[in-house]
Amino acid sequence: PEDKCDICVLEEPEHLNWYRAPGENWTSKFKHVVGIVHTNYFVYATEQPAAFIRAPGMRLLAAWMCRAHCHRLIKLSGTLRQLAPEKELVENVHGVRRTFLDIGEDLRTKLTSSSPKGGKSDPVFGADADPTVYFIGKMLWSKGIGSLIDLVKYAEDSAGLKVKVDMYGGGPNQDEASAKAAKMGLDMPFHGPIDHALLGGTHKVFINPSLSEVLCTTVAEALAMGKFVVLPSHPSNDFFA
């Protein structure tokens, strides 16, 4: 009913409106239309064939859709490029499922326990335990996995630090990345996809080198589980600073 059409929330309006049924526009039907932007499509476009055409075209199309169909635009991090400066604002909104919080609470209880198996003696999280490092995410060069490989190699060559990094996740660049790490002689096994919660008790340090993230959900999950997190200084990580 017309008297009920007050507010409309559009998720990813920058591509939701590429194809839509004919009829009244969102901004005509509703008194206030809010668009939520949380995917970095511009970065994805730069990895496609003919990126020099696709990427600028994607940015123009996204800006057009947001301006045409939204009164207000909310970007979930500053990583995203400007789409409609006069309409947009940045609000960092993050959340994880309860499982990750429960894992972190269990770890806190264990580490503060006076039992022989708790505290410093814990084989993974104890103060004297060797650091166990991992990455989890989609295996794409845009996620920074190439930079991570180069940085691990640099640490070995410049400081003699030999660090094993377990890589979890699947994606189109997994085989290439695995081959590059092996060619450079790094201890960086690629294990394939896994539920992040299953790594709650296996590793102490999570590293995420990505500069294209918007939500950085895996970072929030790792922190919820009580892990140390290594991140680049970047707008996508402002929420965790």
GROMACS .gro file of C-alpha atoms in nm:
model
  241
    1PRO     CA    1   0.000   0.000   0.000
    2GLU     CA    2   0.115   0.351  -0.077
    3ASP     CA    3   0.084   0.463   0.285
    4LYS     CA    4   0.325   0.185   0.392
    5CYS     CA    5   0.603   0.273   0.147
    6ASP     CA    6   0.830   0.471   0.376
    7ILE     CA    7   1.180   0.318   0.367
    8CYS     CA    8   1.346   0.077   0.127
    9VAL     CA    9   1.690  -0.078   0.184
   10LEU     CA   10   1.871  -0.194  -0.130
   11GLU     CA   11   2.162  -0.436  -0.083
   12GLU     CA   12   2.432  -0.371  -0.342
   13PRO     CA   13   2.230  -0.116  -0.542
   14GLU     CA   14   2.526  -0.066  -0.775
   15HIS     CA   15   2.444  -0.392  -0.952
   16LEU     CA   16   2.097  -0.479  -0.821
   17ASN     CA   17   1.952  -0.225  -1.063
   18TRP     CA   18   2.128  -0.331  -1.381
   19TYR     CA   19   1.818  -0.527  -1.474
   20ARG     CA   20   1.489  -0.446  -1.305
   21ALA     CA   21   1.121  -0.489  -1.382
   22PRO     CA   22   0.956  -0.192  -1.553
   23GLY     CA   23   0.754   0.035  -1.330
   24GLU     CA   24   0.792   0.310  -1.074
   25ASN     CA   25   1.144   0.393  -0.959
   26TRP     CA   26   1.252   0.311  -0.604
   27THR     CA   27   1.298   0.678  -0.518
   28SER     CA   28   0.953   0.764  -0.650
   29LYS     CA   29   0.771   0.484  -0.469
   30PHE     CA   30   0.952   0.515  -0.134
   31LYS     CA   31   1.012   0.824   0.077
   32HIS     CA   32   1.366   0.720   0.164
   33VAL     CA   33   1.586   0.465  -0.017
   34VAL     CA   34   1.910   0.350   0.147
   35GLY     CA   35   2.170   0.155  -0.050
   36ILE     CA   36   2.420  -0.074   0.128
   37VAL     CA   37   2.747  -0.120  -0.064
   38HIS     CA   38   2.981  -0.397   0.053
   39THR     CA   39   3.154  -0.551  -0.249
   40ASN     CA   40   3.459  -0.416  -0.430
   41TYR     CA   41   3.345  -0.489  -0.784
   42PHE     CA   42   3.596  -0.244  -0.929
   43VAL     CA   43   3.886  -0.461  -0.811
   44TYR     CA   44   3.723  -0.772  -0.956
   45ALA     CA   45   3.682  -0.591  -1.289
   46THR     CA   46   4.054  -0.509  -1.299
   47GLU     CA   47   4.126  -0.885  -1.310
   48GLN     CA   48   3.899  -0.953  -1.607
   49PRO     CA   49   3.996  -0.953  -1.975
   50ALA     CA   50   3.998  -0.603  -2.127
   51ALA     CA   51   4.021  -0.458  -1.776
   52PHE     CA   52   4.123  -0.117  -1.909
   53ILE     CA   53   3.771  -0.088  -2.049
   54ARG     CA   54   3.575  -0.298  -1.800
   55ALA     CA   55   3.704  -0.141  -1.479
   56PRO     CA   56   3.628   0.225  -1.565
   57GLY     CA   57   3.299   0.114  -1.722
   58MET     CA   58   3.209  -0.073  -1.405
   59ARG     CA   59   3.283   0.231  -1.191
   60LEU     CA   60   3.072   0.462  -1.407
   61LEU     CA   61   2.782   0.217  -1.416
   62ALA     CA   62   2.794   0.162  -1.038
   63ALA     CA   63   2.796   0.536  -0.971
   64TRP     CA   64   2.504   0.585  -1.210
   65MET     CA   65   2.295   0.315  -1.041
   66CYS     CA   66   2.363   0.453  -0.692
   67ARG     CA   67   2.282   0.811  -0.787
   68ALA     CA   68   1.966   0.712  -0.973
   69HIS     CA   69   1.815   0.475  -0.718
   70CYS     CA   70   1.925   0.587  -0.370
   71HIS     CA   71   1.870   0.885  -0.142
   72ARG     CA   72   2.148   0.773   0.090
   73LEU     CA   73   2.441   0.539   0.031
   74ILE     CA   74   2.616   0.348   0.311
   75LYS     CA   75   2.956   0.197   0.235
   76LEU     CA   76   3.075  -0.066   0.479
   77SER     CA   77   3.437   0.049   0.461
   78GLY     CA   78   3.655   0.322   0.318
   79THR     CA   79   3.810   0.072   0.078
   80LEU     CA   80   3.530   0.132  -0.167
   81ARG     CA   81   3.575   0.409  -0.418
   82GLN     CA   82   3.347   0.711  -0.430
   83LEU     CA   83   3.018   0.641  -0.605
   84ALA     CA   84   2.800   0.937  -0.510
   85PRO     CA   85   2.997   1.166  -0.274
   86GLU     CA   86   2.700   1.387  -0.190
   87LYS     CA   87   2.496   1.084  -0.077
   88GLU     CA   88   2.743   0.843   0.081
   89LEU     CA   89   2.889   0.779   0.421
   90VAL     CA   90   3.109   0.504   0.567
   91GLU     CA   91   2.983   0.285   0.851
   92ASN     CA   92   3.192  -0.013   0.960
   93VAL     CA   93   2.949  -0.291   1.043
   94HIS     CA   94   3.089  -0.631   1.137
   95GLY     CA   95   2.960  -0.946   1.295
   96VAL     CA   96   3.043  -1.315   1.337
   97ARG     CA   97   2.838  -1.618   1.423
   98ARG     CA   98   2.816  -1.727   1.784
   99THR     CA   99   3.047  -2.025   1.726
  100PHE     CA  100   3.352  -1.800   1.698
  101LEU     CA  101   3.271  -1.614   2.018
  102ASP     CA  102   3.226  -1.943   2.203
  103ILE     CA  103   3.567  -2.062   2.082
  104GLY     CA  104   3.727  -1.742   2.210
  105GLU     CA  105   3.555  -1.773   2.546
  106ASP     CA  106   3.668  -2.134   2.582
  107LEU     CA  107   4.026  -2.029   2.501
  108ARG     CA  108   4.017  -1.752   2.761
  109THR     CA  109   3.896  -1.995   3.023
  110LYS     CA  110   4.167  -2.243   2.935
  111LEU     CA  111   4.451  -1.991   2.934
  112THR     CA  112   4.348  -1.842   3.267
  113SER     CA  113   4.305  -2.182   3.426
  114SER     CA  114   4.548  -2.300   3.692
  115SER     CA  115   4.542  -2.655   3.559
  116PRO     CA  116   4.865  -2.806   3.418
  117LYS     CA  117   4.717  -2.802   3.067
  118GLY     CA  118   4.632  -2.431   3.070
  119GLY     CA  119   4.829  -2.106   3.057
  120LYS     CA  120   5.190  -2.112   2.946
  121SER     CA  121   5.187  -2.486   2.877
  122ASP     CA  122   4.926  -2.469   2.602
  123PRO     CA  123   5.095  -2.612   2.288
  124VAL     CA  124   4.941  -2.353   2.053
  125PHE     CA  125   4.853  -2.043   2.255
  126GLY     CA  126   5.097  -2.069   2.543
  127ALA     CA  127   5.354  -1.794   2.589
  128ASP     CA  128   5.637  -2.037   2.514
  129ALA     CA  129   5.469  -2.205   2.215
  130ASP     CA  130   5.616  -2.160   1.868
  131PRO     CA  131   5.393  -1.930   1.659
  132THR     CA  132   5.161  -2.110   1.420
  133VAL     CA  133   5.057  -1.887   1.130
  134TYR     CA  134   4.781  -1.922   0.872
  135PHE     CA  135   4.578  -1.742   0.607
  136ILE     CA  136   4.220  -1.821   0.511
  137GLY     CA  137   4.032  -1.665   0.224
  138LYS     CA  138   3.958  -1.691  -0.144
  139MET     CA  139   4.266  -1.775  -0.347
  140LEU     CA  140   4.280  -1.466  -0.567
  141TRP     CA  141   4.578  -1.246  -0.640
  142SER     CA  142   4.356  -0.949  -0.548
  143LYS     CA  143   4.337  -1.088  -0.194
  144GLY     CA  144   4.708  -1.021  -0.154
  145ILE     CA  145   4.834  -1.380  -0.160
  146GLY     CA  146   5.111  -1.284  -0.403
  147SER     CA  147   5.229  -1.011  -0.165
  148LEU     CA  148   5.218  -1.255   0.125
  149ILE     CA  149   5.440  -1.501  -0.060
  150ASP     CA  150   5.688  -1.224  -0.143
  151LEU     CA  151   5.692  -1.097   0.216
  152VAL     CA  152   5.755  -1.443   0.361
  153LYS     CA  153   6.043  -1.486   0.116
  154TYR     CA  154   6.179  -1.143   0.208
  155ALA     CA  155   6.168  -1.233   0.579
  156GLU     CA  156   6.373  -1.545   0.509
  157ASP     CA  157   6.629  -1.371   0.292
  158SER     CA  158   6.673  -1.051   0.495
  159ALA     CA  159   6.633  -1.169   0.853
  160GLY     CA  160   6.670  -1.545   0.838
  161LEU     CA  161   6.313  -1.593   0.964
  162LYS     CA  162   6.171  -1.920   0.838
  163VAL     CA  163   5.797  -1.911   0.895
  164LYS     CA  164   5.550  -2.179   0.797
  165VAL     CA  165   5.224  -2.032   0.674
  166ASP     CA  166   4.929  -2.266   0.625
  167MET     CA  167   4.705  -2.148   0.343
  168TYR     CA  168   4.334  -2.232   0.351
  169GLY     CA  169   4.072  -2.160   0.087
  170GLY     CA  170   3.997  -2.226  -0.276
  171GLY     CA  171   3.991  -2.010  -0.585
  172PRO     CA  172   4.108  -1.969  -0.943
  173ASN     CA  173   4.464  -1.865  -0.848
  174GLN     CA  174   4.528  -2.142  -0.594
  175ASP     CA  175   4.739  -2.363  -0.821
  176GLU     CA  176   4.947  -2.070  -0.947
  177ALA     CA  177   5.008  -1.941  -0.595
  178SER     CA  178   5.100  -2.287  -0.467
  179ALA     CA  179   5.345  -2.330  -0.755
  180LYS     CA  180   5.501  -1.988  -0.689
  181ALA     CA  181   5.550  -2.064  -0.319
  182ALA     CA  182   5.703  -2.401  -0.397
  183LYS     CA  183   5.937  -2.253  -0.658
  184MET     CA  184   6.059  -2.001  -0.398
  185GLY     CA  185   6.124  -2.282  -0.151
  186LEU     CA  186   5.874  -2.162   0.109
  187ASP     CA  187   5.707  -2.374   0.373
  188MET     CA  188   5.359  -2.269   0.262
  189PRO     CA  189   5.123  -2.564   0.211
  190PHE     CA  190   4.789  -2.500   0.042
  191HIS     CA  191   4.517  -2.706   0.210
  192GLY     CA  192   4.201  -2.604   0.026
  193PRO     CA  193   3.870  -2.479   0.172
  194ILE     CA  194   3.778  -2.533   0.538
  195ASP     CA  195   3.535  -2.390   0.791
  196HIS     CA  196   3.728  -2.118   0.975
  197ALA     CA  197   3.588  -2.236   1.309
  198LEU     CA  198   3.774  -2.565   1.270
  199LEU     CA  199   4.101  -2.372   1.298
  200GLY     CA  200   4.009  -2.228   1.637
  201GLY     CA  201   4.258  -2.441   1.827
  202THR     CA  202   4.521  -2.507   1.562
  203HIS     CA  203   4.690  -2.170   1.497
  204LYS     CA  204   4.787  -1.869   1.703
  205VAL     CA  205   4.842  -1.602   1.437
  206PHE     CA  206   4.617  -1.507   1.145
  207ILE     CA  207   4.765  -1.297   0.867
  208ASN     CA  208   4.559  -1.118   0.604
  209PRO     CA  209   4.755  -0.918   0.345
  210SER     CA  210   4.454  -0.808   0.138
  211LEU     CA  211   4.409  -0.446   0.032
  212SER     CA  212   4.079  -0.507  -0.147
  213GLU     CA  213   3.863  -0.625   0.142
  214VAL     CA  214   3.549  -0.444   0.248
  215LEU     CA  215   3.410  -0.640   0.542
  216CYS     CA  216   3.719  -0.846   0.640
  217THR     CA  217   3.495  -1.108   0.800
  218THR     CA  218   3.781  -1.354   0.852
  219VAL     CA  219   3.966  -1.094   1.059
  220ALA     CA  220   3.665  -1.046   1.284
  221GLU     CA  221   3.631  -1.423   1.317
  222ALA     CA  222   3.999  -1.467   1.408
  223LEU     CA  223   3.984  -1.194   1.672
  224ALA     CA  224   3.666  -1.344   1.816
  225MET     CA  225   3.852  -1.675   1.855
  226GLY     CA  226   4.131  -1.504   2.050
  227LYS     CA  227   4.402  -1.508   1.784
  228PHE     CA  228   4.674  -1.256   1.714
  229VAL     CA  229   4.610  -1.085   1.379
  230VAL     CA  230   4.861  -0.927   1.141
  231LEU     CA  231   4.711  -0.674   0.900
  232PRO     CA  232   4.829  -0.398   0.665
  233SER     CA  233   4.753  -0.037   0.754
  234HIS     CA  234   4.459   0.016   0.519
  235PRO     CA  235   4.105   0.165   0.526
  236SER     CA  236   3.956  -0.184   0.520
  237ASN     CA  237   4.113  -0.246   0.861
  238ASP     CA  238   4.022   0.083   1.029
  239PHE     CA  239   3.750  -0.094   1.225
  240PHE     CA  240   4.014  -0.309   1.398
  241ALA     CA  241   4.264  -0.031   1.470
   0.00000   0.00000   0.00000
